[in-house]
Amino acid sequence: MQRSLVACEAALDGFVPIDAPVGLGVAMRYAVLDGGKRLRPLLVLATCEAVDGDPEAAMRAACAVELIHAYSLVHDDMPCMDDDVLRRGKPTVHVQFGEAQAMLAGDAMQALAFEVLTPDSGVVPELQARLCALLARAAGHAGMAGGQAIDLASIGLLLDEATLQDMHRRKTGVLLQASVMMGAACGPTSATATAALAEYGAALGLAFQVVDDILDVTQDSEVLGKTAGKDQDANKPTYVSVLGLAPARELAQQLRCQAQQALRDSGLNNTAWLSLLADMVVERDN
Amino acid sequence: MQRSLVACEAALDGFVPIDAPVGLGVAMRYAVLDGGKRLRPLLVLATCEAVDGDPEAAMRAACAVELIHAYSLVHDDMPCMDDDVLRRGKPTVHVQFGEAQAMLAGDAMQALAFEVLTPDSGVVPELQARLCALLARAAGHAGMAGGQAIDLASIGLLLDEATLQDMHRRKTGVLLQASVMMGAACGPTSATATAALAEYGAALGLAFQVVDDILDVTQDSEVLGKTAGKDQDANKPTYVSVLGLAPARELAQQLRCQAQQALRDSGLNNTAWLSLLADMVVERDN
């Protein structure tokens, strides 16, 4: 996994431009490089390994999904959204480079994700199209951007668990699941394996958010690398506020079991790495 | 052309969601529908006709490029960028729906463009990948977003004509040219025709911006549907401020001739519509 992380950092470094006009490249590199757990890229690469897929395509998919994730953080942190100043242990992009540059850098990162998925050679065009389709749907109104819109509208409201789950499924779950499905698209998969991997991705995506909500109240900003207690201060509904801390912890464990059961049901042999990622998502401290 | 416009409006109406979460769909539809000259879609469709290409693919490409254009207007109008309140004769998206929703709507529109280009069926995957590649490169740091970054950095500066041209080539020219190249990708084209269409697109893209700069000082806001005199007020360099009004007008005519010469050099028979679009770009009054 460590080797894959190093390779992914190098690939991202190669994709994100240094020479984009007047400061745009610098802002993009600041937003993407040297930070982040790279969970989404690891999910792509681990799934590709499980299905014995095309590693070059998977590395491009890994970088593309991280670019989408990183752009969403840049835009979410802006004053008109969450207005946050700390991210991955550094000042947020708009604090460092100004709001206009932050908005442009985010916009350019989204475009770059689709550029990375459509090279002139090295990945068969059918797979390029499939990866673009998966990523666009996960990033857009039915996925991440739609989840953000629910998040915005829910501040100060009491949500029931079902609405909270729908918000989080879109906001973070769909892109995490898409990471798994993009990795799966890089190789041949049976219908059984595809369905099981989709279930793994859904359970892991939800577990990720439950744990995020737990960490928001149990960790300090230094460990998190972002402002702790933020959701509580903003009066946002979370799994902890809706369920309570102990039931939220229990739910995270249940979702881990569900994800790992899906791997056993997949009929795939090489799922040790995916199983480990489910452990990491639940046991992480930041 | 009128029939194509009507078909394009209907296609956009079908692609832009009504049911996206809490207001996001409404903001997206407000930003995309009922407004705009649809120059980019018309360029895609006219080029597709000139090369006798796949009309379904071209209609998707036409909608995708308009979605990218429309999202860029939403983000450019925001307070941290151009801070404009009027667009296509209506209040800008952030005035109508708030800044956060405007940013999200723009983000979701960019993702939707790539979703529109990658349907489950109806367009061959090779062409889907090619269209995504062309659009991503035109929208990103090397194209539109990069041009915006130069624009931001150039406020109050005296630019020479070469730097001004580079800024505009990226900011508007690259996406207009990409519209032509996406239309060309929908059919079979010779190397000669492709090169000639690229030249047509480059000349037309530049002419568009020169005329935009002229209209900014010669028309009032009501005719333009956006705030007139904006560039001058913001102390932005334009073709009029760098060259003067009469030489800018002459340049626009030269570029129209250049674009139409490229069409004659293309060896294509069915270019009347493309030629007419060059006339419209130069002779328009808004």
Coordinates of C-alpha atoms in Angstrom, one line a residue:
Chain A
M1 CA 0.0 0.0 0.0
Q2 CA 2.9 2.3 0.8
R3 CA 4.4 1.7 -2.6
S4 CA 1.0 2.6 -4.3
L5 CA 0.8 5.8 -2.2
V6 CA 4.2 6.8 -3.4
A7 CA 3.3 6.0 -7.0
C8 CA 0.1 7.9 -6.7
E9 CA 1.8 11.0 -5.3
A10 CA 4.2 10.9 -8.2
A11 CA 1.4 10.6 -10.7
L12 CA -0.5 13.5 -9.2
D13 CA 2.7 15.5 -9.2
G14 CA 3.0 14.8 -12.9
F15 CA -0.6 15.7 -13.8
V16 CA -1.1 18.9 -11.8
P17 CA 0.5 21.7 -13.9
I18 CA 3.3 23.9 -12.6
D19 CA 3.1 26.3 -15.6
A20 CA -0.6 27.1 -15.6
P21 CA -1.1 30.9 -15.9
V22 CA -0.2 33.4 -13.2
G23 CA -0.6 31.5 -9.9
L24 CA -3.3 29.1 -11.0
G25 CA -0.9 26.1 -11.2
V26 CA 0.6 27.0 -7.8
A27 CA -2.8 27.1 -6.2
M28 CA -3.8 23.8 -7.8
R29 CA -0.7 22.1 -6.6
Y30 CA -1.1 23.5 -3.1
A31 CA -4.6 22.1 -3.0
V32 CA -3.7 18.6 -4.4
L33 CA -0.2 17.7 -3.4
D34 CA 1.4 16.9 0.0
G35 CA -1.7 16.2 2.0
G36 CA -4.7 14.0 2.4
K37 CA -5.0 10.3 3.3
R38 CA -5.6 9.4 -0.4
L39 CA -8.3 7.1 0.6
R40 CA -10.1 7.4 -2.7
P41 CA -7.0 6.6 -4.8
L42 CA -6.2 3.7 -2.6
L43 CA -9.8 2.3 -3.1
V44 CA -9.4 2.5 -6.9
L45 CA -6.0 0.8 -6.8
A46 CA -7.0 -1.9 -4.4
T47 CA -10.1 -2.7 -6.3
C48 CA -8.2 -2.8 -9.6
E49 CA -5.8 -5.3 -7.9
A50 CA -8.7 -7.4 -6.7
V51 CA -10.1 -7.7 -10.2
D52 CA -6.6 -8.0 -11.8
G53 CA -7.3 -4.9 -13.9
D54 CA -5.2 -2.4 -16.0
P55 CA -2.8 -0.6 -13.6
E56 CA -2.2 2.4 -15.8
A57 CA -5.9 3.1 -16.2
A58 CA -6.4 2.6 -12.5
M59 CA -3.6 5.1 -11.6
R60 CA -5.3 7.7 -13.8
A61 CA -8.7 6.9 -12.3
A62 CA -7.1 7.2 -8.8
C63 CA -5.6 10.6 -9.6
A64 CA -8.9 11.8 -11.2
V65 CA -11.0 10.9 -8.2
E66 CA -8.6 12.6 -5.9
L67 CA -8.7 15.8 -8.0
I68 CA -12.5 15.8 -7.7
H69 CA -12.2 15.3 -4.0
A70 CA -9.6 18.0 -3.6
Y71 CA -11.5 20.5 -5.7
S72 CA -14.6 19.9 -3.5
L73 CA -12.6 20.7 -0.4
V74 CA -11.3 23.9 -1.9
H75 CA -14.8 25.1 -2.8
D76 CA -16.4 23.8 0.5
D77 CA -13.9 25.7 2.6
M78 CA -14.7 29.1 0.9
P79 CA -16.4 31.8 2.9
C80 CA -19.8 31.4 1.2
M81 CA -19.8 27.7 2.1
D82 CA -18.2 26.4 5.3
D83 CA -15.8 29.3 5.7
D84 CA -12.9 27.3 7.0
V85 CA -9.3 28.4 7.4
L86 CA -7.5 25.1 8.1
R87 CA -7.3 22.0 5.9
R88 CA -4.8 19.1 5.8
G89 CA -2.9 21.1 8.5
K90 CA -2.4 24.1 6.3
P91 CA -4.3 27.4 5.6
T92 CA -7.1 26.7 3.2
V93 CA -6.6 27.7 -0.5
H94 CA -8.7 30.9 -0.4
V95 CA -6.8 32.0 2.7
Q96 CA -3.5 31.4 1.0
F97 CA -4.3 32.6 -2.5
G98 CA -7.6 34.6 -2.3
E99 CA -11.2 33.6 -3.1
A100 CA -11.1 34.2 -6.8
Q101 CA -8.0 32.0 -7.3
A102 CA -9.5 29.3 -5.0
M103 CA -12.7 29.2 -7.1
L104 CA -10.7 29.0 -10.4
A105 CA -8.3 26.4 -9.0
G106 CA -11.3 24.2 -8.0
D107 CA -12.9 24.7 -11.4
A108 CA -9.7 23.8 -13.2
M109 CA -9.1 20.7 -11.0
Q110 CA -12.5 19.4 -11.9
A111 CA -11.7 19.8 -15.6
L112 CA -8.2 18.3 -15.0
A113 CA -9.8 15.1 -13.6
F114 CA -11.5 14.5 -16.9
E115 CA -8.4 15.4 -18.8
V116 CA -6.4 12.8 -16.8
L117 CA -9.0 10.2 -17.7
T118 CA -8.8 10.8 -21.5
P119 CA -5.1 10.5 -22.5
D120 CA -4.2 10.2 -26.2
S121 CA -3.0 6.7 -25.6
G122 CA -2.4 4.1 -22.9
V123 CA -6.0 3.5 -21.9
V124 CA -8.5 2.0 -24.3
P125 CA -11.2 4.5 -25.3
E126 CA -14.1 2.3 -24.1
L127 CA -12.6 2.4 -20.6
Q128 CA -11.9 6.1 -20.8
A129 CA -15.6 6.7 -21.6
R130 CA -16.7 4.4 -18.8
L131 CA -14.5 6.1 -16.2
C132 CA -15.7 9.5 -17.2
A133 CA -19.3 8.4 -16.9
L134 CA -18.8 7.0 -13.4
L135 CA -16.9 10.0 -12.2
A136 CA -19.2 12.7 -13.7
R137 CA -22.3 11.0 -12.2
A138 CA -20.6 10.8 -8.7
A139 CA -19.4 14.4 -8.8
G140 CA -22.6 16.0 -10.0
H141 CA -26.1 16.9 -8.9
A142 CA -27.0 13.3 -8.1
G143 CA -23.9 12.8 -6.1
M144 CA -21.4 15.1 -4.4
A145 CA -22.7 18.5 -5.5
G146 CA -26.3 17.4 -4.6
G147 CA -25.2 16.3 -1.2
Q148 CA -23.6 19.7 -0.6
A149 CA -26.8 21.3 -1.5
I150 CA -28.7 19.2 1.1
D151 CA -26.0 20.0 3.6
L152 CA -26.3 23.8 3.0
A153 CA -30.1 23.6 3.4
S154 CA -30.0 21.4 6.5
I155 CA -28.1 23.8 8.8
G156 CA -30.0 24.2 12.0
L157 CA -32.6 21.6 11.1
L158 CA -33.4 18.4 12.9
L159 CA -33.0 15.6 10.3
D160 CA -34.1 12.1 10.8
E161 CA -31.6 9.3 10.3
A162 CA -32.9 8.5 6.8
T163 CA -32.5 12.1 5.5
L164 CA -29.1 12.4 7.2
Q165 CA -28.1 9.1 5.5
D166 CA -29.3 10.4 2.1
M167 CA -27.2 13.6 2.5
H168 CA -24.1 11.7 3.4
R169 CA -24.5 9.1 0.8
R170 CA -24.5 11.8 -1.8
K171 CA -22.0 14.1 -0.2
T172 CA -19.2 11.5 0.5
G173 CA -20.5 8.0 0.0
V174 CA -21.2 8.2 -3.8
L175 CA -17.6 9.3 -4.6
L176 CA -16.1 6.7 -2.3
Q177 CA -18.3 4.1 -4.0
A178 CA -17.4 5.4 -7.4
S179 CA -13.7 5.0 -6.5
V180 CA -14.4 1.3 -6.0
M181 CA -16.5 1.0 -9.2
M182 CA -13.8 2.8 -11.2
G183 CA -11.2 0.4 -10.0
A184 CA -13.6 -2.5 -10.9
A185 CA -14.1 -1.0 -14.4
C186 CA -10.4 -1.4 -15.0
G187 CA -10.6 -5.2 -15.1
P188 CA -13.0 -7.9 -16.1
T189 CA -15.7 -8.6 -13.4
S190 CA -18.6 -10.9 -13.0
A191 CA -22.1 -9.5 -12.2
T192 CA -21.8 -11.0 -8.7
A193 CA -18.4 -9.4 -8.1
T194 CA -19.7 -6.0 -9.4
A195 CA -22.7 -6.1 -7.1
A196 CA -20.7 -7.1 -4.1
L197 CA -18.1 -4.4 -4.8
A198 CA -20.9 -1.8 -5.0
E199 CA -22.2 -3.0 -1.6
Y200 CA -18.7 -2.8 -0.2
G201 CA -18.4 0.7 -1.5
A202 CA -21.7 1.8 -0.1
A203 CA -21.1 0.4 3.4
L204 CA -17.5 1.8 3.4
G205 CA -18.8 5.2 2.3
L206 CA -21.3 5.5 5.0
A207 CA -18.8 4.2 7.6
F208 CA -16.4 6.9 6.5
Q209 CA -19.0 9.6 7.3
V210 CA -20.1 8.2 10.6
V211 CA -16.5 8.1 11.7
D212 CA -16.0 11.6 10.4
D213 CA -18.8 12.8 12.6
I214 CA -17.4 10.9 15.6
L215 CA -13.9 12.4 15.1
D216 CA -15.4 15.9 14.7
V217 CA -16.4 15.8 18.4
T218 CA -13.7 13.5 19.9
Q219 CA -10.5 14.9 18.3
D220 CA -8.8 18.2 18.4
S221 CA -7.9 20.3 15.3
E222 CA -4.2 19.5 15.4
V223 CA -4.8 15.7 15.0
L224 CA -7.5 16.3 12.4
G225 CA -5.6 18.8 10.3
K226 CA -8.9 20.7 10.0
T227 CA -11.1 22.6 12.4
A228 CA -12.6 20.3 15.0
G229 CA -16.1 20.8 16.5
K230 CA -17.1 22.6 13.3
D231 CA -20.3 20.7 12.7
Q232 CA -21.5 21.2 16.2
D233 CA -20.6 24.9 16.2
A234 CA -22.5 25.3 12.8
N235 CA -25.5 23.5 14.3
K236 CA -25.3 20.8 11.6
P237 CA -27.0 17.5 12.0
T238 CA -24.5 14.6 12.3
Y239 CA -24.6 10.9 13.2
V240 CA -23.5 11.9 16.7
S241 CA -26.1 14.5 17.1
V242 CA -28.9 12.3 15.7
L243 CA -27.8 8.9 17.2
G244 CA -25.5 9.8 20.1
L245 CA -21.8 8.9 20.4
A246 CA -22.0 5.2 21.5
P247 CA -24.7 4.2 18.9
A248 CA -22.7 6.0 16.2
R249 CA -19.6 4.0 17.2
E250 CA -21.6 0.8 17.0
L251 CA -23.0 1.7 13.6
A252 CA -19.5 2.2 12.3
Q253 CA -18.5 -1.3 13.4
Q254 CA -21.6 -2.8 11.8
L255 CA -20.9 -1.0 8.5
R256 CA -17.3 -2.4 8.6
C257 CA -18.7 -5.9 9.0
Q258 CA -21.1 -5.3 6.2
A259 CA -18.3 -4.1 3.9
Q260 CA -16.1 -7.1 4.7
Q261 CA -19.0 -9.5 4.3
A262 CA -19.6 -8.1 0.8
L263 CA -15.9 -8.8 0.0
R264 CA -16.4 -12.4 1.0
D265 CA -19.5 -12.6 -1.1
S266 CA -17.7 -11.2 -4.2
G267 CA -16.1 -14.4 -5.2
L268 CA -12.8 -12.4 -5.7
N269 CA -9.6 -13.9 -4.2
N270 CA -7.4 -10.8 -3.8
T271 CA -9.4 -8.6 -1.5
A272 CA -7.1 -8.4 1.5
W273 CA -6.2 -4.8 0.7
L274 CA -9.8 -3.7 0.4
S275 CA -10.6 -5.4 3.7
L276 CA -7.7 -3.5 5.3
L277 CA -9.0 -0.2 3.9
A278 CA -12.3 -0.9 5.7
D279 CA -10.4 -1.4 8.9
M280 CA -8.5 1.8 8.4
V281 CA -11.6 3.9 7.6
V282 CA -13.2 2.8 10.9
E283 CA -10.1 2.8 13.1
R284 CA -8.5 6.0 11.9
D285 CA -7.9 8.9 14.3
N286 CA -8.0 11.7 11.7
Chain B
M1 CA -30.5 27.2 -37.8
Q2 CA -33.8 28.1 -36.0
R3 CA -34.8 24.4 -36.0
S4 CA -31.4 23.5 -34.5
L5 CA -31.8 26.1 -31.8
V6 CA -35.2 24.8 -30.8
A7 CA -33.9 21.2 -30.7
C8 CA -30.9 22.3 -28.6
E9 CA -33.2 24.1 -26.1
A10 CA -35.3 21.0 -25.8
A11 CA -32.2 18.8 -25.3
L12 CA -30.8 21.1 -22.6
D13 CA -34.2 21.2 -21.0
G14 CA -34.1 17.4 -20.9
F15 CA -30.5 17.2 -19.5
V16 CA -30.6 19.8 -16.7
P17 CA -32.4 18.2 -13.8
I18 CA -35.5 19.5 -12.2
D19 CA -35.3 17.2 -9.2
A20 CA -31.8 17.8 -8.0
P21 CA -31.7 18.4 -4.2
V22 CA -33.1 21.4 -2.5
G23 CA -32.9 24.2 -5.0
L24 CA -29.8 23.0 -6.9
G25 CA -31.8 21.9 -9.9
V26 CA -33.7 25.2 -9.9
A27 CA -30.5 27.2 -9.9
M28 CA -29.0 25.1 -12.6
R29 CA -32.0 25.4 -14.8
Y30 CA -32.1 29.2 -14.2
A31 CA -28.4 29.4 -15.3
V32 CA -28.7 27.3 -18.4
L33 CA -32.2 27.6 -19.9
D34 CA -34.0 30.5 -21.6
G35 CA -31.1 32.7 -22.4
G36 CA -27.9 33.0 -24.3
K37 CA -27.2 33.1 -28.0
R38 CA -26.2 29.4 -28.0
L39 CA -23.2 30.3 -30.3
R40 CA -21.2 27.3 -29.0
P41 CA -23.9 24.7 -29.6
L42 CA -24.6 26.2 -33.1
L43 CA -20.9 25.9 -33.9
V44 CA -20.9 22.2 -32.9
L45 CA -24.0 21.5 -34.9
A46 CA -23.0 23.4 -38.0
T47 CA -19.5 21.7 -38.0
C48 CA -21.2 18.3 -37.6
E49 CA -23.3 19.1 -40.6
A50 CA -20.3 20.2 -42.6
V51 CA -18.6 16.9 -42.0
D52 CA -21.8 14.9 -42.3
G53 CA -21.3 13.6 -38.7
D54 CA -23.5 11.8 -36.1
P55 CA -26.3 14.2 -35.1
E56 CA -27.0 12.6 -31.7
A57 CA -23.4 12.8 -30.6
A58 CA -23.3 16.4 -31.9
M59 CA -26.4 17.4 -30.0
R60 CA -24.9 16.0 -26.8
A61 CA -21.6 17.8 -27.5
A62 CA -23.6 21.0 -28.2
C63 CA -25.3 20.8 -24.8
A64 CA -22.1 19.9 -23.0
V65 CA -20.2 22.8 -24.3
E66 CA -23.1 25.2 -23.4
L67 CA -23.1 23.7 -19.9
I68 CA -19.4 24.5 -19.5
H69 CA -20.0 28.0 -20.9
A70 CA -23.0 28.7 -18.6
Y71 CA -21.2 27.4 -15.5
S72 CA -18.3 29.7 -16.3
L73 CA -20.6 32.7 -16.4
V74 CA -22.2 31.8 -13.1
H75 CA -18.8 31.6 -11.4
D76 CA -17.4 34.7 -13.2
D77 CA -20.3 36.8 -12.0
M78 CA -19.7 36.0 -8.4
P79 CA -18.6 38.7 -6.0
C80 CA -15.0 37.3 -5.6
M81 CA -14.6 37.5 -9.4
D82 CA -16.4 40.1 -11.6
D83 CA -19.1 40.8 -9.0
D84 CA -21.9 41.3 -11.6
V85 CA -25.6 41.5 -11.0
L86 CA -27.1 41.2 -14.5
R87 CA -26.7 38.4 -17.0
R88 CA -28.8 37.4 -20.1
G89 CA -31.1 40.2 -19.0
K90 CA -31.8 38.6 -15.6
P91 CA -30.3 38.9 -12.1
T92 CA -27.2 36.7 -11.9
V93 CA -27.4 33.3 -10.2
H94 CA -25.8 34.4 -6.9
V95 CA -28.1 37.4 -6.7
Q96 CA -31.1 35.1 -7.2
F97 CA -30.1 32.1 -5.2
G98 CA -27.1 33.1 -3.0
E99 CA -23.4 32.6 -3.4
A100 CA -23.2 29.1 -2.0
Q101 CA -25.9 27.8 -4.3
A102 CA -24.3 29.6 -7.3
M103 CA -21.0 28.0 -6.7
L104 CA -22.6 24.5 -6.3
A105 CA -24.7 25.0 -9.4
G106 CA -21.6 25.9 -11.4
D107 CA -19.8 22.9 -10.1
A108 CA -22.7 20.6 -10.8
M109 CA -23.0 22.0 -14.3
Q110 CA -19.4 21.2 -15.1
A111 CA -19.9 17.6 -14.0
L112 CA -23.2 17.4 -15.9
A113 CA -21.4 18.4 -19.1
F114 CA -19.3 15.2 -18.9
E115 CA -22.3 13.2 -17.9
V116 CA -24.1 14.3 -21.0
L117 CA -21.1 13.3 -23.1
T118 CA -21.1 9.7 -21.7
P119 CA -24.5 8.1 -22.2
D120 CA -25.0 4.4 -21.7
S121 CA -25.9 4.1 -25.4
G122 CA -26.4 6.1 -28.5
V123 CA -22.8 7.4 -28.9
V124 CA -19.9 5.1 -29.6
P125 CA -17.5 5.0 -26.7
E126 CA -14.5 6.1 -28.8
L127 CA -16.3 9.3 -29.7
Q128 CA -17.4 9.8 -26.1
A129 CA -13.8 9.6 -24.9
R130 CA -12.7 12.0 -27.7
L131 CA -15.4 14.5 -26.9
C132 CA -14.5 14.4 -23.2
A133 CA -10.9 14.9 -24.0
L134 CA -11.5 18.0 -26.2
L135 CA -13.9 19.5 -23.7
A136 CA -11.8 18.9 -20.6
R137 CA -8.7 20.5 -22.2
A138 CA -10.7 23.5 -23.4
A139 CA -12.3 24.1 -20.0
G140 CA -9.3 23.6 -17.8
H141 CA -6.0 25.4 -16.9
A142 CA -4.7 25.4 -20.4
G143 CA -8.0 26.9 -21.7
M144 CA -10.8 28.8 -20.1
A145 CA -9.9 28.6 -16.4
G146 CA -6.3 29.6 -17.3
G147 CA -7.6 32.6 -19.3
Q148 CA -9.7 33.6 -16.3
A149 CA -6.6 33.5 -14.1
I150 CA -4.7 35.8 -16.5
D151 CA -7.8 38.1 -16.6
L152 CA -7.8 38.4 -12.8
A153 CA -4.1 39.2 -12.7
S154 CA -4.3 41.7 -15.5
I155 CA -6.7 44.2 -13.9
G156 CA -5.1 47.7 -14.0
L157 CA -2.1 46.5 -16.1
L158 CA -1.2 47.7 -19.5
L159 CA -1.0 44.6 -21.6
D160 CA 0.6 44.5 -25.1
E161 CA -1.5 43.0 -27.9
A162 CA 0.2 39.6 -27.7
T163 CA -0.5 39.1 -24.0
L164 CA -4.1 40.3 -24.5
Q165 CA -4.5 37.9 -27.4
D166 CA -3.1 35.0 -25.3
M167 CA -5.6 35.8 -22.5
H168 CA -8.6 36.0 -24.8
R169 CA -7.5 32.9 -26.8
R170 CA -7.6 30.9 -23.5
K171 CA -10.6 32.7 -21.9
T172 CA -13.1 32.4 -24.8
G173 CA -11.2 31.4 -28.0
V174 CA -10.3 27.9 -26.9
L175 CA -13.8 26.9 -26.0
L176 CA -15.2 28.3 -29.2
Q177 CA -12.6 26.5 -31.2
A178 CA -13.3 23.3 -29.2
S179 CA -16.9 23.6 -30.2
V180 CA -15.8 23.4 -33.8
M181 CA -13.5 20.5 -33.1
M182 CA -16.1 18.6 -31.2
G183 CA -18.5 19.0 -34.1
A184 CA -15.7 17.8 -36.4
A185 CA -15.0 14.8 -34.2
C186 CA -18.6 13.6 -34.8
G187 CA -17.9 12.8 -38.4
P188 CA -15.1 11.6 -40.6
T189 CA -12.7 14.4 -41.6
S190 CA -9.5 14.6 -43.6
A191 CA -6.3 16.1 -42.1
T192 CA -6.8 19.1 -44.4
A193 CA -10.4 19.7 -43.3
T194 CA -9.4 19.3 -39.6
A195 CA -6.6 21.8 -39.9
A196 CA -8.8 24.3 -41.7
L197 CA -11.6 23.9 -39.2
A198 CA -9.1 24.5 -36.4
E199 CA -8.1 27.7 -38.1
Y200 CA -11.7 28.8 -38.6
G201 CA -12.4 28.2 -34.9
A202 CA -9.3 30.1 -33.8
A203 CA -10.1 33.2 -36.0
L204 CA -13.8 33.1 -35.0
G205 CA -12.9 32.8 -31.3
L206 CA -10.7 35.8 -31.5
A207 CA -13.2 37.8 -33.6
F208 CA -15.8 37.0 -30.9
Q209 CA -13.7 38.6 -28.2
V210 CA -12.8 41.7 -30.2
V211 CA -16.5 42.3 -30.9
D212 CA -17.3 41.7 -27.2
D213 CA -14.8 44.4 -26.3
I214 CA -16.3 46.8 -28.9
L215 CA -19.9 46.1 -27.7
D216 CA -18.8 46.7 -24.1
V217 CA -18.1 50.4 -24.9
T218 CA -20.7 51.0 -27.7
Q219 CA -23.9 49.3 -26.4
D220 CA -26.0 49.9 -23.3
S221 CA -26.8 47.2 -20.7
E222 CA -30.3 46.7 -21.9
V223 CA -29.2 45.6 -25.4
L224 CA -26.4 43.5 -24.0
G225 CA -28.4 41.8 -21.3
K226 CA -25.3 42.3 -19.1
T227 CA -23.7 45.3 -17.5
A228 CA -22.1 47.5 -20.2
G229 CA -18.9 49.5 -19.7
K230 CA -17.8 46.9 -17.2
D231 CA -14.3 46.3 -18.5
Q232 CA -13.6 50.0 -18.7
D233 CA -14.9 50.6 -15.2
A234 CA -12.8 47.7 -13.9
N235 CA -9.7 49.1 -15.7
K236 CA -9.3 45.9 -17.6
P237 CA -7.3 45.9 -20.8
T238 CA -9.4 45.2 -23.9
Y239 CA -8.9 45.3 -27.7
V240 CA -10.5 48.8 -27.6
S241 CA -8.3 50.1 -24.9
V242 CA -5.1 48.6 -26.5
L243 CA -5.9 49.2 -30.2
G244 CA -8.5 51.9 -30.2
L245 CA -12.1 51.5 -31.5
A246 CA -11.6 51.9 -35.3
P247 CA -8.6 49.5 -35.5
A248 CA -10.5 47.0 -33.3
R249 CA -13.4 47.1 -35.8
E250 CA -11.0 46.6 -38.6
L251 CA -9.4 43.6 -36.8
A252 CA -12.8 42.0 -36.4
Q253 CA -13.5 42.3 -40.2
Q254 CA -10.0 40.8 -40.9
L255 CA -10.7 37.8 -38.6
R256 CA -14.0 37.2 -40.3
C257 CA -12.3 37.1 -43.7
Q258 CA -9.6 34.7 -42.3
A259 CA -12.3 32.4 -40.8
Q260 CA -14.2 32.3 -44.1
Q261 CA -11.0 31.7 -46.1
A262 CA -10.3 28.7 -43.9
L263 CA -13.7 27.3 -44.8
R264 CA -12.9 27.6 -48.5
D265 CA -9.5 25.9 -47.8
S266 CA -11.2 23.0 -46.0
G267 CA -12.3 21.2 -49.1
L268 CA -15.7 20.7 -47.3
N269 CA -18.9 21.5 -49.4
N270 CA -21.4 22.1 -46.7
T271 CA -20.0 25.1 -44.9
A272 CA -22.6 27.8 -45.6
W273 CA -23.9 27.6 -42.0
L274 CA -20.4 28.0 -40.6
S275 CA -19.8 31.0 -42.8
L276 CA -23.0 32.6 -41.6
L277 CA -22.0 32.1 -38.0
A278 CA -18.8 34.0 -38.7
D279 CA -21.0 36.8 -40.1
M280 CA -23.2 36.7 -37.0
V281 CA -20.3 36.8 -34.6
V282 CA -18.9 40.0 -36.2
E283 CA -22.2 41.7 -37.0
R284 CA -24.1 41.0 -33.7
D285 CA -25.2 43.9 -31.5
N286 CA -25.3 42.0 -28.2

